[in-house]
Amino acid sequence: MQSSLNLLVICLLAAIPSCLSQQRPTVQLEADPFVSPGSVVKIRCNVQGVPRPVTTWKENGQPLLATDRIAFEDHGEFHLLVISNVQHTDSHRKFECHARNENGGAMAVRSFAVVSDGLAGKGTLWFMSGLVHFSKDTHQYGMNLAGGVAGQSPTVDLQGPTHVPAGGAATLLCIVQGQPRPAVVWTENGLPLTSSGGRIRIEDDGGINHRLIVSSAQPSDSFKKYVCRASNRHGAAKAMRSFVVQDNNYGGLAGFGF
């Protein structure tokens, strides 16, 4: 009986170092908050834990896969996510480093802002929990002055005729400003418009001017809601305009007899 107890004590004592050496993962992310377009970004994930955790990268909760611009490096105690040829669309993407072993898991999230060189030295960026924060919220945040500016939310000024002769052309001019340059979408009564090669043509001069041209105006075009919507990573803006198609002979609303 005594020998059995001694053996049990020996086994328990032998297991103590193994138990004490167990450690659930910890994760710490490091990355520059501001980067230039076309540069290379390296997000460093420092991972600790016993046994050595398995580390994976995700974006918005989904597994992140290697591409021609995204690569992964394993350096033992730290891991790198390497993003080449950084683009403005990479701003505010939420990159996650996950680590897991038999004792549990941990994760951390990081984002960055792509800042044009011409904007350096101005402005303020807001951060929330290490993420570049662009949208309004009711929380209170800290402020990080870092000699750069993320940009400007879009503004939209939509101009165009109120009356168009039947068979004529209506040109709507949408003047859009913002930094980075906003993406512009046209809609008609809530449906997206494209240059179809028919009566609708969309023009972009590469600057602030965007045009929607409706050729061969028809009675059915009257009172349609044409919307110019601009968006970038800082927000969105839109404006709406309609016109009336007039009968050339009577000066009234074409197709309605008055």
PDB file of C-alpha atoms in Angstrom, residues 1-254:
ATOM      1  CA  MET A   1       0.000   0.000   0.000  1.00  0.00           C
ATOM      2  CA  GLN A   2       2.790   2.396   0.985  1.00  0.00           C
ATOM      3  CA  SER A   3       4.690   1.641  -2.215  1.00  0.00           C
ATOM      4  CA  SER A   4       1.589   2.463  -4.274  1.00  0.00           C
ATOM      5  CA  LEU A   5       1.242   5.846  -2.533  1.00  0.00           C
ATOM      6  CA  ASN A   6       4.899   6.586  -3.074  1.00  0.00           C
ATOM      7  CA  LEU A   7       4.541   5.752  -6.754  1.00  0.00           C
ATOM      8  CA  LEU A   8       1.495   8.063  -7.009  1.00  0.00           C
ATOM      9  CA  VAL A   9       3.384  10.931  -5.351  1.00  0.00           C
ATOM     10  CA  ILE A  10       6.327  10.431  -7.682  1.00  0.00           C
ATOM     11  CA  CYS A  11       4.011  10.517 -10.711  1.00  0.00           C
ATOM     12  CA  LEU A  12       2.319  13.688  -9.500  1.00  0.00           C
ATOM     13  CA  LEU A  13       5.634  15.401  -8.814  1.00  0.00           C
ATOM     14  CA  ALA A  14       6.870  14.393 -12.245  1.00  0.00           C
ATOM     15  CA  ALA A  15       3.809  15.968 -13.835  1.00  0.00           C
ATOM     16  CA  ILE A  16       4.144  19.336 -12.056  1.00  0.00           C
ATOM     17  CA  PRO A  17       6.910  20.770 -14.315  1.00  0.00           C
ATOM     18  CA  SER A  18       4.891  19.802 -17.360  1.00  0.00           C
ATOM     19  CA  CYS A  19       1.795  21.519 -15.950  1.00  0.00           C
ATOM     20  CA  LEU A  20       3.721  24.632 -14.981  1.00  0.00           C
ATOM     21  CA  SER A  21       5.218  24.899 -18.461  1.00  0.00           C
ATOM     22  CA  GLN A  22       1.801  25.078 -20.120  1.00  0.00           C
ATOM     23  CA  GLN A  23       0.838  28.548 -21.345  1.00  0.00           C
ATOM     24  CA  ARG A  24      -2.089  29.740 -23.422  1.00  0.00           C
ATOM     25  CA  PRO A  25      -1.142  31.940 -26.389  1.00  0.00           C
ATOM     26  CA  THR A  26      -0.606  35.691 -26.284  1.00  0.00           C
ATOM     27  CA  VAL A  27      -0.646  37.819 -29.436  1.00  0.00           C
ATOM     28  CA  GLN A  28       0.740  41.295 -30.105  1.00  0.00           C
ATOM     29  CA  LEU A  29       0.589  43.043 -33.505  1.00  0.00           C
ATOM     30  CA  GLU A  30       2.950  45.721 -34.782  1.00  0.00           C
ATOM     31  CA  ALA A  31       2.514  47.802 -37.959  1.00  0.00           C
ATOM     32  CA  ASP A  32       3.062  51.319 -39.254  1.00  0.00           C
ATOM     33  CA  PRO A  33      -0.217  53.279 -39.064  1.00  0.00           C
ATOM     34  CA  PHE A  34       0.615  55.276 -42.221  1.00  0.00           C
ATOM     35  CA  VAL A  35       2.007  53.903 -45.492  1.00  0.00           C
ATOM     36  CA  SER A  36       2.497  55.249 -49.011  1.00  0.00           C
ATOM     37  CA  PRO A  37       0.787  53.931 -52.155  1.00  0.00           C
ATOM     38  CA  GLY A  38       2.913  51.334 -53.925  1.00  0.00           C
ATOM     39  CA  SER A  39       5.003  50.543 -50.851  1.00  0.00           C
ATOM     40  CA  VAL A  40       5.399  47.260 -48.944  1.00  0.00           C
ATOM     41  CA  VAL A  41       3.704  46.799 -45.564  1.00  0.00           C
ATOM     42  CA  LYS A  42       4.858  44.246 -43.003  1.00  0.00           C
ATOM     43  CA  ILE A  43       2.493  43.474 -40.130  1.00  0.00           C
ATOM     44  CA  ARG A  44       4.383  41.672 -37.365  1.00  0.00           C
ATOM     45  CA  CYS A  45       2.575  39.245 -35.087  1.00  0.00           C
ATOM     46  CA  ASN A  46       4.477  38.392 -31.886  1.00  0.00           C
ATOM     47  CA  VAL A  47       3.204  35.076 -30.523  1.00  0.00           C
ATOM     48  CA  GLN A  48       4.028  33.320 -27.256  1.00  0.00           C
ATOM     49  CA  GLY A  49       2.640  30.144 -25.721  1.00  0.00           C
ATOM     50  CA  VAL A  50       3.526  26.603 -24.640  1.00  0.00           C
ATOM     51  CA  PRO A  51       3.310  24.401 -26.546  1.00  0.00           C
ATOM     52  CA  ARG A  52       4.149  26.572 -29.556  1.00  0.00           C
ATOM     53  CA  PRO A  53       0.852  27.922 -30.929  1.00  0.00           C
ATOM     54  CA  VAL A  54      -0.371  27.441 -34.471  1.00  0.00           C
ATOM     55  CA  THR A  55      -0.699  30.860 -36.109  1.00  0.00           C
ATOM     56  CA  THR A  56      -3.109  31.838 -38.886  1.00  0.00           C
ATOM     57  CA  TRP A  57      -4.025  35.106 -40.588  1.00  0.00           C
ATOM     58  CA  LYS A  58      -7.576  36.263 -41.315  1.00  0.00           C
ATOM     59  CA  GLU A  59      -9.393  39.295 -42.664  1.00  0.00           C
ATOM     60  CA  ASN A  60     -12.797  40.148 -41.204  1.00  0.00           C
ATOM     61  CA  GLY A  61     -12.969  36.640 -39.758  1.00  0.00           C
ATOM     62  CA  GLN A  62     -12.233  34.882 -43.054  1.00  0.00           C
ATOM     63  CA  PRO A  63      -8.972  33.012 -43.808  1.00  0.00           C
ATOM     64  CA  LEU A  64      -6.461  35.201 -45.635  1.00  0.00           C
ATOM     65  CA  LEU A  65      -4.871  33.493 -48.638  1.00  0.00           C
ATOM     66  CA  ALA A  66      -1.546  34.158 -50.329  1.00  0.00           C
ATOM     67  CA  THR A  67      -1.795  36.134 -53.585  1.00  0.00           C
ATOM     68  CA  ASP A  68       0.569  38.026 -55.858  1.00  0.00           C
ATOM     69  CA  ARG A  69       0.453  40.878 -53.306  1.00  0.00           C
ATOM     70  CA  ILE A  70       0.046  38.965 -50.026  1.00  0.00           C
ATOM     71  CA  ALA A  71       2.669  36.658 -48.493  1.00  0.00           C
ATOM     72  CA  PHE A  72       3.274  35.052 -45.092  1.00  0.00           C
ATOM     73  CA  GLU A  73       6.563  34.526 -43.234  1.00  0.00           C
ATOM     74  CA  ASP A  74       7.150  32.343 -40.154  1.00  0.00           C
ATOM     75  CA  HIS A  75      10.135  33.396 -38.017  1.00  0.00           C
ATOM     76  CA  GLY A  76       9.444  31.254 -34.969  1.00  0.00           C
ATOM     77  CA  GLU A  77       8.402  33.648 -32.198  1.00  0.00           C
ATOM     78  CA  PHE A  78       6.962  36.121 -34.670  1.00  0.00           C
ATOM     79  CA  HIS A  79       5.094  35.942 -37.957  1.00  0.00           C
ATOM     80  CA  LEU A  80       4.899  38.476 -40.776  1.00  0.00           C
ATOM     81  CA  LEU A  81       2.055  39.382 -43.099  1.00  0.00           C
ATOM     82  CA  VAL A  82       3.654  41.074 -46.113  1.00  0.00           C
ATOM     83  CA  ILE A  83       1.483  43.204 -48.418  1.00  0.00           C
ATOM     84  CA  SER A  84       3.195  44.441 -51.585  1.00  0.00           C
ATOM     85  CA  ASN A  85       2.219  47.300 -53.906  1.00  0.00           C
ATOM     86  CA  VAL A  86      -0.107  48.821 -51.326  1.00  0.00           C
ATOM     87  CA  GLN A  87      -3.234  50.457 -52.757  1.00  0.00           C
ATOM     88  CA  HIS A  88      -5.705  52.974 -51.347  1.00  0.00           C
ATOM     89  CA  THR A  89      -8.290  50.194 -51.167  1.00  0.00           C
ATOM     90  CA  ASP A  90      -6.090  48.474 -48.547  1.00  0.00           C
ATOM     91  CA  SER A  91      -6.871  51.239 -46.042  1.00  0.00           C
ATOM     92  CA  HIS A  92      -9.018  50.223 -43.041  1.00  0.00           C
ATOM     93  CA  ARG A  93      -8.886  46.515 -43.966  1.00  0.00           C
ATOM     94  CA  LYS A  94      -8.920  44.575 -40.687  1.00  0.00           C
ATOM     95  CA  PHE A  95      -6.080  42.045 -40.616  1.00  0.00           C
ATOM     96  CA  GLU A  96      -6.250  39.471 -37.811  1.00  0.00           C
ATOM     97  CA  CYS A  97      -3.501  37.294 -36.345  1.00  0.00           C
ATOM     98  CA  HIS A  98      -4.857  34.184 -34.590  1.00  0.00           C
ATOM     99  CA  ALA A  99      -2.796  31.869 -32.364  1.00  0.00           C
ATOM    100  CA  ARG A 100      -4.018  28.635 -30.790  1.00  0.00           C
ATOM    101  CA  ASN A 101      -2.627  25.701 -28.797  1.00  0.00           C
ATOM    102  CA  GLU A 102      -4.141  23.044 -26.546  1.00  0.00           C
ATOM    103  CA  ASN A 103      -4.578  25.618 -23.757  1.00  0.00           C
ATOM    104  CA  GLY A 104      -6.665  28.110 -25.707  1.00  0.00           C
ATOM    105  CA  GLY A 105      -6.463  30.830 -28.313  1.00  0.00           C
ATOM    106  CA  ALA A 106      -5.837  34.546 -28.767  1.00  0.00           C
ATOM    107  CA  MET A 107      -6.060  37.085 -31.579  1.00  0.00           C
ATOM    108  CA  ALA A 108      -5.286  40.716 -32.382  1.00  0.00           C
ATOM    109  CA  VAL A 109      -6.431  43.060 -35.159  1.00  0.00           C
ATOM    110  CA  ARG A 110      -4.545  45.794 -36.996  1.00  0.00           C
ATOM    111  CA  SER A 111      -5.218  48.185 -39.872  1.00  0.00           C
ATOM    112  CA  PHE A 112      -3.346  51.031 -41.545  1.00  0.00           C
ATOM    113  CA  ALA A 113      -4.038  54.112 -43.674  1.00  0.00           C
ATOM    114  CA  VAL A 114      -2.615  54.601 -47.160  1.00  0.00           C
ATOM    115  CA  VAL A 115      -1.574  58.263 -47.338  1.00  0.00           C
ATOM    116  CA  SER A 116      -0.522  60.087 -50.495  1.00  0.00           C
ATOM    117  CA  ASP A 117       2.852  61.800 -50.190  1.00  0.00           C
ATOM    118  CA  GLY A 118       1.365  65.122 -51.171  1.00  0.00           C
ATOM    119  CA  LEU A 119      -0.784  65.129 -48.043  1.00  0.00           C
ATOM    120  CA  ALA A 120       1.961  64.630 -45.485  1.00  0.00           C
ATOM    121  CA  GLY A 121       2.260  67.095 -42.646  1.00  0.00           C
ATOM    122  CA  LYS A 122      -1.430  67.882 -42.274  1.00  0.00           C
ATOM    123  CA  GLY A 123      -4.425  66.661 -40.411  1.00  0.00           C
ATOM    124  CA  THR A 124      -5.432  64.133 -37.816  1.00  0.00           C
ATOM    125  CA  LEU A 125      -6.290  60.456 -37.801  1.00  0.00           C
ATOM    126  CA  TRP A 126      -8.520  58.756 -35.262  1.00  0.00           C
ATOM    127  CA  PHE A 127      -7.914  55.286 -33.881  1.00  0.00           C
ATOM    128  CA  MET A 128     -10.142  52.852 -32.020  1.00  0.00           C
ATOM    129  CA  SER A 129      -8.520  49.757 -30.478  1.00  0.00           C
ATOM    130  CA  GLY A 130      -5.544  50.033 -32.809  1.00  0.00           C
ATOM    131  CA  LEU A 131      -7.686  50.381 -35.947  1.00  0.00           C
ATOM    132  CA  VAL A 132      -7.834  53.441 -38.141  1.00  0.00           C
ATOM    133  CA  HIS A 133     -11.324  54.768 -37.494  1.00  0.00           C
ATOM    134  CA  PHE A 134     -13.209  56.690 -40.188  1.00  0.00           C
ATOM    135  CA  SER A 135     -16.914  56.511 -39.311  1.00  0.00           C
ATOM    136  CA  LYS A 136     -18.875  58.443 -36.721  1.00  0.00           C
ATOM    137  CA  ASP A 137     -19.714  56.796 -33.436  1.00  0.00           C
ATOM    138  CA  THR A 138     -20.974  57.689 -29.973  1.00  0.00           C
ATOM    139  CA  HIS A 139     -17.874  56.387 -28.165  1.00  0.00           C
ATOM    140  CA  GLN A 140     -14.940  58.475 -27.016  1.00  0.00           C
ATOM    141  CA  TYR A 141     -11.623  57.946 -28.739  1.00  0.00           C
ATOM    142  CA  GLY A 142      -7.977  58.842 -28.384  1.00  0.00           C
ATOM    143  CA  MET A 143      -6.276  60.992 -30.986  1.00  0.00           C
ATOM    144  CA  ASN A 144      -2.975  60.216 -32.689  1.00  0.00           C
ATOM    145  CA  LEU A 145      -1.211  63.130 -34.409  1.00  0.00           C
ATOM    146  CA  ALA A 146       1.243  61.548 -36.820  1.00  0.00           C
ATOM    147  CA  GLY A 147       2.038  64.190 -39.433  1.00  0.00           C
ATOM    148  CA  GLY A 148      -0.309  62.718 -42.027  1.00  0.00           C
ATOM    149  CA  VAL A 149      -3.892  62.920 -43.158  1.00  0.00           C
ATOM    150  CA  ALA A 150      -6.050  60.068 -44.333  1.00  0.00           C
ATOM    151  CA  GLY A 151      -8.017  62.266 -46.716  1.00  0.00           C
ATOM    152  CA  GLN A 152     -11.433  63.816 -47.207  1.00  0.00           C
ATOM    153  CA  SER A 153     -14.938  62.420 -47.526  1.00  0.00           C
ATOM    154  CA  PRO A 154     -16.639  63.025 -50.889  1.00  0.00           C
ATOM    155  CA  THR A 155     -18.687  66.062 -51.871  1.00  0.00           C
ATOM    156  CA  VAL A 156     -21.129  65.941 -54.786  1.00  0.00           C
ATOM    157  CA  ASP A 157     -22.597  68.764 -56.888  1.00  0.00           C
ATOM    158  CA  LEU A 158     -25.030  67.518 -59.560  1.00  0.00           C
ATOM    159  CA  GLN A 159     -25.961  69.934 -62.350  1.00  0.00           C
ATOM    160  CA  GLY A 160     -28.249  69.497 -65.344  1.00  0.00           C
ATOM    161  CA  PRO A 161     -31.264  70.775 -67.279  1.00  0.00           C
ATOM    162  CA  THR A 162     -34.793  70.825 -65.933  1.00  0.00           C
ATOM    163  CA  HIS A 163     -36.385  70.609 -69.419  1.00  0.00           C
ATOM    164  CA  VAL A 164     -35.175  68.624 -72.439  1.00  0.00           C
ATOM    165  CA  PRO A 165     -36.754  68.620 -75.932  1.00  0.00           C
ATOM    166  CA  ALA A 166     -38.106  65.285 -77.145  1.00  0.00           C
ATOM    167  CA  GLY A 167     -35.393  63.523 -79.144  1.00  0.00           C
ATOM    168  CA  GLY A 168     -32.708  65.762 -77.657  1.00  0.00           C
ATOM    169  CA  ALA A 169     -29.929  64.907 -75.208  1.00  0.00           C
ATOM    170  CA  ALA A 170     -29.775  65.562 -71.468  1.00  0.00           C
ATOM    171  CA  THR A 171     -26.310  65.961 -69.969  1.00  0.00           C
ATOM    172  CA  LEU A 172     -25.976  65.697 -66.197  1.00  0.00           C
ATOM    173  CA  LEU A 173     -22.676  66.946 -64.771  1.00  0.00           C
ATOM    174  CA  CYS A 174     -21.602  65.511 -61.418  1.00  0.00           C
ATOM    175  CA  ILE A 175     -18.713  67.406 -59.812  1.00  0.00           C
ATOM    176  CA  VAL A 176     -17.063  65.149 -57.243  1.00  0.00           C
ATOM    177  CA  GLN A 177     -14.256  65.976 -54.844  1.00  0.00           C
ATOM    178  CA  GLY A 178     -12.578  63.897 -52.136  1.00  0.00           C
ATOM    179  CA  GLN A 179      -9.294  62.280 -51.121  1.00  0.00           C
ATOM    180  CA  PRO A 180      -8.557  59.627 -52.171  1.00  0.00           C
ATOM    181  CA  ARG A 181     -10.414  60.127 -55.444  1.00  0.00           C
ATOM    182  CA  PRO A 182     -13.931  58.776 -54.885  1.00  0.00           C
ATOM    183  CA  ALA A 183     -15.533  56.007 -56.910  1.00  0.00           C
ATOM    184  CA  VAL A 184     -18.650  57.255 -58.698  1.00  0.00           C
ATOM    185  CA  VAL A 185     -21.796  55.262 -59.486  1.00  0.00           C
ATOM    186  CA  TRP A 186     -24.853  56.448 -61.416  1.00  0.00           C
ATOM    187  CA  THR A 187     -28.324  55.055 -60.766  1.00  0.00           C
ATOM    188  CA  GLU A 188     -31.718  55.514 -62.430  1.00  0.00           C
ATOM    189  CA  ASN A 189     -34.674  55.038 -60.118  1.00  0.00           C
ATOM    190  CA  GLY A 190     -32.387  53.076 -57.802  1.00  0.00           C
ATOM    191  CA  LEU A 191     -30.898  50.787 -60.475  1.00  0.00           C
ATOM    192  CA  PRO A 192     -27.207  50.998 -61.493  1.00  0.00           C
ATOM    193  CA  LEU A 193     -26.450  52.563 -64.879  1.00  0.00           C
ATOM    194  CA  THR A 194     -23.631  51.677 -67.275  1.00  0.00           C
ATOM    195  CA  SER A 195     -22.609  52.847 -70.720  1.00  0.00           C
ATOM    196  CA  SER A 196     -24.736  50.363 -72.619  1.00  0.00           C
ATOM    197  CA  GLY A 197     -23.896  51.618 -76.103  1.00  0.00           C
ATOM    198  CA  GLY A 198     -27.507  52.716 -76.501  1.00  0.00           C
ATOM    199  CA  ARG A 199     -29.047  55.935 -75.238  1.00  0.00           C
ATOM    200  CA  ILE A 200     -27.038  56.031 -72.007  1.00  0.00           C
ATOM    201  CA  ARG A 201     -23.408  57.142 -71.962  1.00  0.00           C
ATOM    202  CA  ILE A 202     -21.203  57.727 -68.914  1.00  0.00           C
ATOM    203  CA  GLU A 203     -18.059  59.855 -69.158  1.00  0.00           C
ATOM    204  CA  ASP A 204     -15.240  60.368 -66.663  1.00  0.00           C
ATOM    205  CA  ASP A 205     -12.531  62.944 -67.385  1.00  0.00           C
ATOM    206  CA  GLY A 206     -10.188  61.436 -64.804  1.00  0.00           C
ATOM    207  CA  GLY A 207     -10.608  64.457 -62.549  1.00  0.00           C
ATOM    208  CA  ILE A 208     -13.620  65.838 -60.729  1.00  0.00           C
ATOM    209  CA  ASN A 209     -16.092  65.866 -63.631  1.00  0.00           C
ATOM    210  CA  HIS A 210     -18.415  62.939 -64.297  1.00  0.00           C
ATOM    211  CA  ARG A 211     -21.145  63.071 -66.930  1.00  0.00           C
ATOM    212  CA  LEU A 212     -24.286  61.079 -67.587  1.00  0.00           C
ATOM    213  CA  ILE A 213     -25.662  61.662 -71.095  1.00  0.00           C
ATOM    214  CA  VAL A 214     -29.178  60.520 -71.983  1.00  0.00           C
ATOM    215  CA  SER A 215     -29.614  60.691 -75.775  1.00  0.00           C
ATOM    216  CA  SER A 216     -32.845  60.704 -77.794  1.00  0.00           C
ATOM    217  CA  ALA A 217     -34.901  61.791 -74.799  1.00  0.00           C
ATOM    218  CA  GLN A 218     -38.277  60.062 -74.617  1.00  0.00           C
ATOM    219  CA  PRO A 219     -41.475  60.840 -72.687  1.00  0.00           C
ATOM    220  CA  SER A 220     -40.714  57.932 -70.347  1.00  0.00           C
ATOM    221  CA  ASP A 221     -37.509  59.720 -69.243  1.00  0.00           C
ATOM    222  CA  SER A 222     -39.515  62.490 -67.563  1.00  0.00           C
ATOM    223  CA  PHE A 223     -39.304  62.566 -63.764  1.00  0.00           C
ATOM    224  CA  LYS A 224     -36.833  59.678 -63.586  1.00  0.00           C
ATOM    225  CA  LYS A 225     -34.570  59.994 -60.549  1.00  0.00           C
ATOM    226  CA  TYR A 226     -30.944  60.113 -61.693  1.00  0.00           C
ATOM    227  CA  VAL A 227     -28.522  59.844 -58.766  1.00  0.00           C
ATOM    228  CA  CYS A 228     -24.777  60.442 -58.708  1.00  0.00           C
ATOM    229  CA  ARG A 229     -23.190  58.661 -55.737  1.00  0.00           C
ATOM    230  CA  ALA A 230     -19.533  59.054 -54.734  1.00  0.00           C
ATOM    231  CA  SER A 231     -17.707  57.047 -52.079  1.00  0.00           C
ATOM    232  CA  ASN A 232     -14.230  56.537 -50.666  1.00  0.00           C
ATOM    233  CA  ARG A 233     -12.915  55.087 -47.429  1.00  0.00           C
ATOM    234  CA  HIS A 234     -14.049  58.161 -45.470  1.00  0.00           C
ATOM    235  CA  GLY A 235     -17.702  58.099 -46.442  1.00  0.00           C
ATOM    236  CA  ALA A 236     -20.175  58.694 -49.232  1.00  0.00           C
ATOM    237  CA  ALA A 237     -22.301  61.463 -50.708  1.00  0.00           C
ATOM    238  CA  LYS A 238     -24.964  61.620 -53.392  1.00  0.00           C
ATOM    239  CA  ALA A 239     -27.234  64.009 -55.260  1.00  0.00           C
ATOM    240  CA  MET A 240     -30.382  63.484 -57.328  1.00  0.00           C
ATOM    241  CA  ARG A 241     -31.741  65.250 -60.384  1.00  0.00           C
ATOM    242  CA  SER A 242     -34.733  64.848 -62.724  1.00  0.00           C
ATOM    243  CA  PHE A 243     -35.866  66.552 -65.912  1.00  0.00           C
ATOM    244  CA  VAL A 244     -38.991  66.890 -68.034  1.00  0.00           C
ATOM    245  CA  VAL A 245     -39.093  65.931 -71.722  1.00  0.00           C
ATOM    246  CA  GLN A 246     -40.967  68.622 -73.686  1.00  0.00           C
ATOM    247  CA  ASP A 247     -42.874  68.256 -76.944  1.00  0.00           C
ATOM    248  CA  ASN A 248     -41.132  70.345 -79.603  1.00  0.00           C
ATOM    249  CA  ASN A 249     -44.394  71.342 -81.280  1.00  0.00           C
ATOM    250  CA  TYR A 250     -46.580  72.204 -78.308  1.00  0.00           C
ATOM    251  CA  GLY A 251     -44.130  73.091 -75.560  1.00  0.00           C
ATOM    252  CA  GLY A 252     -45.919  70.783 -73.152  1.00  0.00           C
ATOM    253  CA  LEU A 253     -44.943  67.501 -71.561  1.00  0.00           C
ATOM    254  CA  ALA A 254     -44.211  65.099 -74.403  1.00  0.00           C
TER     255      ALA A 254
END
